């Protein structure tokens, strides 16, 4: 496993029911990964038919693939996964490869600014890249992770918080700021 504790931290508090629920969730997420490595927020249900799963209940909103993919990668990394290693190593590798491909090489922005909430996507994707770098110590992830962090620093307003704009306009938002701090 990676450098984190993964599920080891559950100890006696969790037990088999929680272990089973976590495993089922990771399996569901793995089955719903798009062929390109992402998790498609408004098209994930396309993978339901391919897996024989009938539990999918409809699409999410378009424009959040970077954030959704980042959240899913964090779930696998939080389980103790390492890109390229173990049961979900290929799932992680494909997802991280896709996420890296969404980064603007000049600015470091993950995704694009097409939605009002694009800084959420960037913050979550950045966290996933940093966690993947920490778990794997892969030199291929160091520069993308650092570029994503530089973008976060440039988006911070003069009051050391964030809103929905980069360059910043000087207003604050608690939830965006929270994701940026992570």
mmCIF file of C-alpha atoms in Angstrom:
data_model
loop_
_atom_site.group_PDB
_atom_site.id
_atom_site.type_symbol
_atom_site.label_atom_id
_atom_site.label_comp_id
_atom_site.label_asym_id
_atom_site.label_seq_id
_atom_site.Cartn_x
_atom_site.Cartn_y
_atom_site.Cartn_z
ATOM 1 C CA UNK A 1 0.000 0.000 0.000
ATOM 2 C CA UNK A 2 0.898 3.667 -0.254
ATOM 3 C CA UNK A 3 2.307 5.838 2.498
ATOM 4 C CA UNK A 4 -1.107 6.419 4.106
ATOM 5 C CA UNK A 5 -2.872 4.151 6.539
ATOM 6 C CA UNK A 6 -5.639 3.287 4.129
ATOM 7 C CA UNK A 7 -8.239 1.214 5.916
ATOM 8 C CA UNK A 8 -5.868 0.282 8.729
ATOM 9 C CA UNK A 9 -7.164 3.259 10.708
ATOM 10 C CA UNK A 10 -10.611 1.644 11.021
ATOM 11 C CA UNK A 11 -9.463 -0.887 13.569
ATOM 12 C CA UNK A 12 -12.252 -2.149 15.809
ATOM 13 C CA UNK A 13 -14.484 0.820 14.966
ATOM 14 C CA UNK A 14 -15.172 -0.364 11.414
ATOM 15 C CA UNK A 15 -15.417 -4.067 11.146
ATOM 16 C CA UNK A 16 -16.561 -6.225 8.273
ATOM 17 C CA UNK A 17 -19.745 -4.306 7.323
ATOM 18 C CA UNK A 18 -17.765 -1.128 6.747
ATOM 19 C CA UNK A 19 -14.990 -3.006 4.963
ATOM 20 C CA UNK A 20 -17.567 -4.596 2.652
ATOM 21 C CA UNK A 21 -19.274 -1.264 1.975
ATOM 22 C CA UNK A 22 -15.949 0.385 1.131
ATOM 23 C CA UNK A 23 -14.964 -2.456 -1.167
ATOM 24 C CA UNK A 24 -18.340 -2.374 -2.926
ATOM 25 C CA UNK A 25 -18.019 1.382 -3.414
ATOM 26 C CA UNK A 26 -14.525 1.091 -4.889
ATOM 27 C CA UNK A 27 -15.681 -1.707 -7.194
ATOM 28 C CA UNK A 28 -18.615 0.419 -8.376
ATOM 29 C CA UNK A 29 -16.307 3.362 -9.020
ATOM 30 C CA UNK A 30 -13.831 1.185 -10.904
ATOM 31 C CA UNK A 31 -16.613 -0.205 -13.115
ATOM 32 C CA UNK A 32 -17.785 3.326 -13.958
ATOM 33 C CA UNK A 33 -14.444 4.664 -15.118
ATOM 34 C CA UNK A 34 -14.665 5.888 -18.705
ATOM 35 C CA UNK A 35 -12.369 4.287 -21.279
ATOM 36 C CA UNK A 36 -10.305 7.499 -21.406
ATOM 37 C CA UNK A 37 -9.538 7.191 -17.656
ATOM 38 C CA UNK A 38 -11.931 9.874 -16.391
ATOM 39 C CA UNK A 39 -15.182 9.671 -14.501
ATOM 40 C CA UNK A 40 -17.661 11.509 -16.677
ATOM 41 C CA UNK A 41 -19.986 13.528 -14.466
ATOM 42 C CA UNK A 42 -22.785 13.798 -17.004
ATOM 43 C CA UNK A 43 -22.124 10.533 -18.828
ATOM 44 C CA UNK A 44 -21.090 8.035 -16.161
ATOM 45 C CA UNK A 45 -24.333 6.154 -16.617
ATOM 46 C CA UNK A 46 -23.072 5.041 -20.045
ATOM 47 C CA UNK A 47 -20.838 2.627 -18.140
ATOM 48 C CA UNK A 48 -23.838 1.157 -16.296
ATOM 49 C CA UNK A 49 -25.011 -0.830 -19.298
ATOM 50 C CA UNK A 50 -21.492 -2.019 -20.048
ATOM 51 C CA UNK A 51 -21.177 -3.464 -16.544
ATOM 52 C CA UNK A 52 -24.678 -4.910 -16.280
ATOM 53 C CA UNK A 53 -25.394 -2.507 -13.434
ATOM 54 C CA UNK A 54 -28.949 -1.179 -13.281
ATOM 55 C CA UNK A 55 -28.509 0.939 -10.139
ATOM 56 C CA UNK A 56 -27.385 4.088 -11.982
ATOM 57 C CA UNK A 57 -29.992 6.789 -11.635
ATOM 58 C CA UNK A 58 -29.034 9.415 -14.181
ATOM 59 C CA UNK A 59 -26.323 11.834 -15.145
ATOM 60 C CA UNK A 60 -24.752 14.669 -13.176
ATOM 61 C CA UNK A 61 -23.923 18.127 -14.468
ATOM 62 C CA UNK A 62 -21.531 18.655 -17.350
ATOM 63 C CA UNK A 63 -18.307 20.546 -16.782
ATOM 64 C CA UNK A 64 -17.188 18.815 -13.607
ATOM 65 C CA UNK A 65 -15.210 15.847 -14.921
ATOM 66 C CA UNK A 66 -11.944 17.147 -13.433
ATOM 67 C CA UNK A 67 -13.509 17.522 -9.978
ATOM 68 C CA UNK A 68 -15.392 14.226 -10.090
ATOM 69 C CA UNK A 69 -12.323 12.372 -11.357
ATOM 70 C CA UNK A 70 -10.282 13.986 -8.595
ATOM 71 C CA UNK A 71 -12.769 12.875 -5.925
ATOM 72 C CA UNK A 72 -12.765 9.304 -7.206
ATOM 73 C CA UNK A 73 -8.981 9.202 -7.345
ATOM 74 C CA UNK A 74 -8.907 10.458 -3.755
ATOM 75 C CA UNK A 75 -11.161 7.544 -2.761
ATOM 76 C CA UNK A 76 -8.729 5.024 -4.255
ATOM 77 C CA UNK A 77 -5.697 6.831 -2.850
ATOM 78 C CA UNK A 78 -7.362 7.079 0.560
ATOM 79 C CA UNK A 79 -7.816 3.326 0.500
ATOM 80 C CA UNK A 80 -4.031 3.081 0.327
ATOM 81 C CA UNK A 81 -3.824 2.591 -3.429
ATOM 82 C CA UNK A 82 -0.711 3.367 -5.430
ATOM 83 C CA UNK A 83 -0.766 4.102 -9.169
ATOM 84 C CA UNK A 84 0.345 1.035 -11.107
ATOM 85 C CA UNK A 85 0.331 -1.255 -8.064
ATOM 86 C CA UNK A 86 -2.223 -3.587 -6.547
ATOM 87 C CA UNK A 87 -5.830 -4.295 -7.359
ATOM 88 C CA UNK A 88 -6.755 -0.744 -8.428
ATOM 89 C CA UNK A 89 -3.330 0.362 -9.639
ATOM 90 C CA UNK A 90 -4.391 0.448 -13.293
ATOM 91 C CA UNK A 91 -7.575 2.359 -12.457
ATOM 92 C CA UNK A 92 -5.482 4.948 -10.616
ATOM 93 C CA UNK A 93 -2.888 5.161 -13.381
ATOM 94 C CA UNK A 94 -5.502 5.719 -16.079
ATOM 95 C CA UNK A 95 -7.302 8.340 -14.011
ATOM 96 C CA UNK A 96 -4.133 10.232 -13.157
ATOM 97 C CA UNK A 97 -2.977 10.107 -16.781
ATOM 98 C CA UNK A 98 -6.305 11.604 -17.870
ATOM 99 C CA UNK A 99 -6.167 14.265 -15.141
ATOM 100 C CA UNK A 100 -2.634 15.285 -16.144
ATOM 101 C CA UNK A 101 -3.860 15.628 -19.726
ATOM 102 C CA UNK A 102 -6.433 18.191 -18.598
ATOM 103 C CA UNK A 103 -3.791 20.578 -17.287
ATOM 104 C CA UNK A 104 -2.895 23.731 -19.198
ATOM 105 C CA UNK A 105 0.902 23.554 -19.535
ATOM 106 C CA UNK A 106 1.265 27.335 -19.350
ATOM 107 C CA UNK A 107 -1.005 28.211 -16.420
ATOM 108 C CA UNK A 108 -1.248 24.944 -14.463
ATOM 109 C CA UNK A 109 -5.075 25.096 -14.490
ATOM 110 C CA UNK A 110 -6.698 21.666 -14.383
ATOM 111 C CA UNK A 111 -9.661 21.692 -16.739
ATOM 112 C CA UNK A 112 -11.025 24.917 -18.110
ATOM 113 C CA UNK A 113 -12.877 27.927 -16.843
ATOM 114 C CA UNK A 114 -16.139 27.010 -18.601
ATOM 115 C CA UNK A 115 -18.193 26.691 -15.421
ATOM 116 C CA UNK A 116 -18.756 29.226 -12.678
ATOM 117 C CA UNK A 117 -17.334 26.733 -10.178
ATOM 118 C CA UNK A 118 -14.183 25.770 -12.088
ATOM 119 C CA UNK A 119 -11.912 26.539 -9.127
ATOM 120 C CA UNK A 120 -13.603 23.708 -7.189
ATOM 121 C CA UNK A 121 -12.639 21.343 -9.995
ATOM 122 C CA UNK A 122 -9.095 22.669 -9.983
ATOM 123 C CA UNK A 123 -8.738 22.414 -6.204
ATOM 124 C CA UNK A 124 -10.007 18.817 -6.069
ATOM 125 C CA UNK A 125 -7.927 17.772 -9.070
ATOM 126 C CA UNK A 126 -4.873 19.419 -7.505
ATOM 127 C CA UNK A 127 -5.410 17.551 -4.253
ATOM 128 C CA UNK A 128 -5.635 14.274 -6.173
ATOM 129 C CA UNK A 129 -2.413 15.013 -8.083
ATOM 130 C CA UNK A 130 -0.587 15.902 -4.865
ATOM 131 C CA UNK A 131 -1.852 12.773 -3.091
ATOM 132 C CA UNK A 132 -0.869 10.621 -6.081
ATOM 133 C CA UNK A 133 2.593 12.162 -6.062
ATOM 134 C CA UNK A 134 2.896 11.505 -2.330
ATOM 135 C CA UNK A 135 1.708 7.890 -2.682
ATOM 136 C CA UNK A 136 3.948 7.072 -5.636
ATOM 137 C CA UNK A 137 6.850 9.538 -5.401
ATOM 138 C CA UNK A 138 6.750 9.485 -9.209
ATOM 139 C CA UNK A 139 8.883 12.208 -10.776
ATOM 140 C CA UNK A 140 6.286 12.419 -13.577
ATOM 141 C CA UNK A 141 3.778 13.830 -11.104
ATOM 142 C CA UNK A 142 6.007 16.357 -9.364
ATOM 143 C CA UNK A 143 5.818 19.094 -12.002
ATOM 144 C CA UNK A 144 2.054 18.810 -12.682
ATOM 145 C CA UNK A 145 1.332 18.866 -8.940
ATOM 146 C CA UNK A 146 3.580 21.878 -8.414
ATOM 147 C CA UNK A 147 2.041 23.716 -11.390
ATOM 148 C CA UNK A 148 -1.423 23.110 -9.962
ATOM 149 C CA UNK A 149 -0.290 24.529 -6.614
ATOM 150 C CA UNK A 150 1.187 27.596 -8.320
ATOM 151 C CA UNK A 151 -2.190 28.215 -9.967
ATOM 152 C CA UNK A 152 -3.861 28.011 -6.562
ATOM 153 C CA UNK A 153 -1.420 30.580 -5.182
ATOM 154 C CA UNK A 154 -2.089 32.954 -8.081
ATOM 155 C CA UNK A 155 -5.861 32.619 -7.576
ATOM 156 C CA UNK A 156 -5.704 33.658 -3.910
ATOM 157 C CA UNK A 157 -7.088 37.126 -3.294
ATOM 158 C CA UNK A 158 -5.376 39.821 -1.193
ATOM 159 C CA UNK A 159 -7.250 38.625 1.912
ATOM 160 C CA UNK A 160 -5.645 35.167 1.626
ATOM 161 C CA UNK A 161 -8.859 33.457 0.583
ATOM 162 C CA UNK A 162 -10.452 32.384 -2.693
ATOM 163 C CA UNK A 163 -13.647 32.936 -4.640
ATOM 164 C CA UNK A 164 -14.662 31.851 -8.152
ATOM 165 C CA UNK A 165 -12.213 33.958 -10.141
ATOM 166 C CA UNK A 166 -8.631 33.887 -11.309
ATOM 167 C CA UNK A 167 -7.151 36.384 -11.314
ATOM 168 C CA UNK A 168 -8.864 37.119 -8.010
ATOM 169 C CA UNK A 169 -11.373 39.955 -7.631
ATOM 170 C CA UNK A 170 -10.975 40.329 -3.867
ATOM 171 C CA UNK A 171 -14.093 38.553 -2.605
ATOM 172 C CA UNK A 172 -14.127 35.414 -0.464
ATOM 173 C CA UNK A 173 -16.041 32.133 -0.424
ATOM 174 C CA UNK A 174 -15.740 29.686 2.444
ATOM 175 C CA UNK A 175 -16.227 26.439 0.519
ATOM 176 C CA UNK A 176 -13.803 27.274 -2.312
ATOM 177 C CA UNK A 177 -11.293 28.465 0.268
ATOM 178 C CA UNK A 178 -11.678 25.183 2.167
ATOM 179 C CA UNK A 179 -10.909 23.092 -0.925
ATOM 180 C CA UNK A 180 -7.952 25.307 -1.774
ATOM 181 C CA UNK A 181 -6.519 24.903 1.725
ATOM 182 C CA UNK A 182 -6.751 21.118 1.415
#
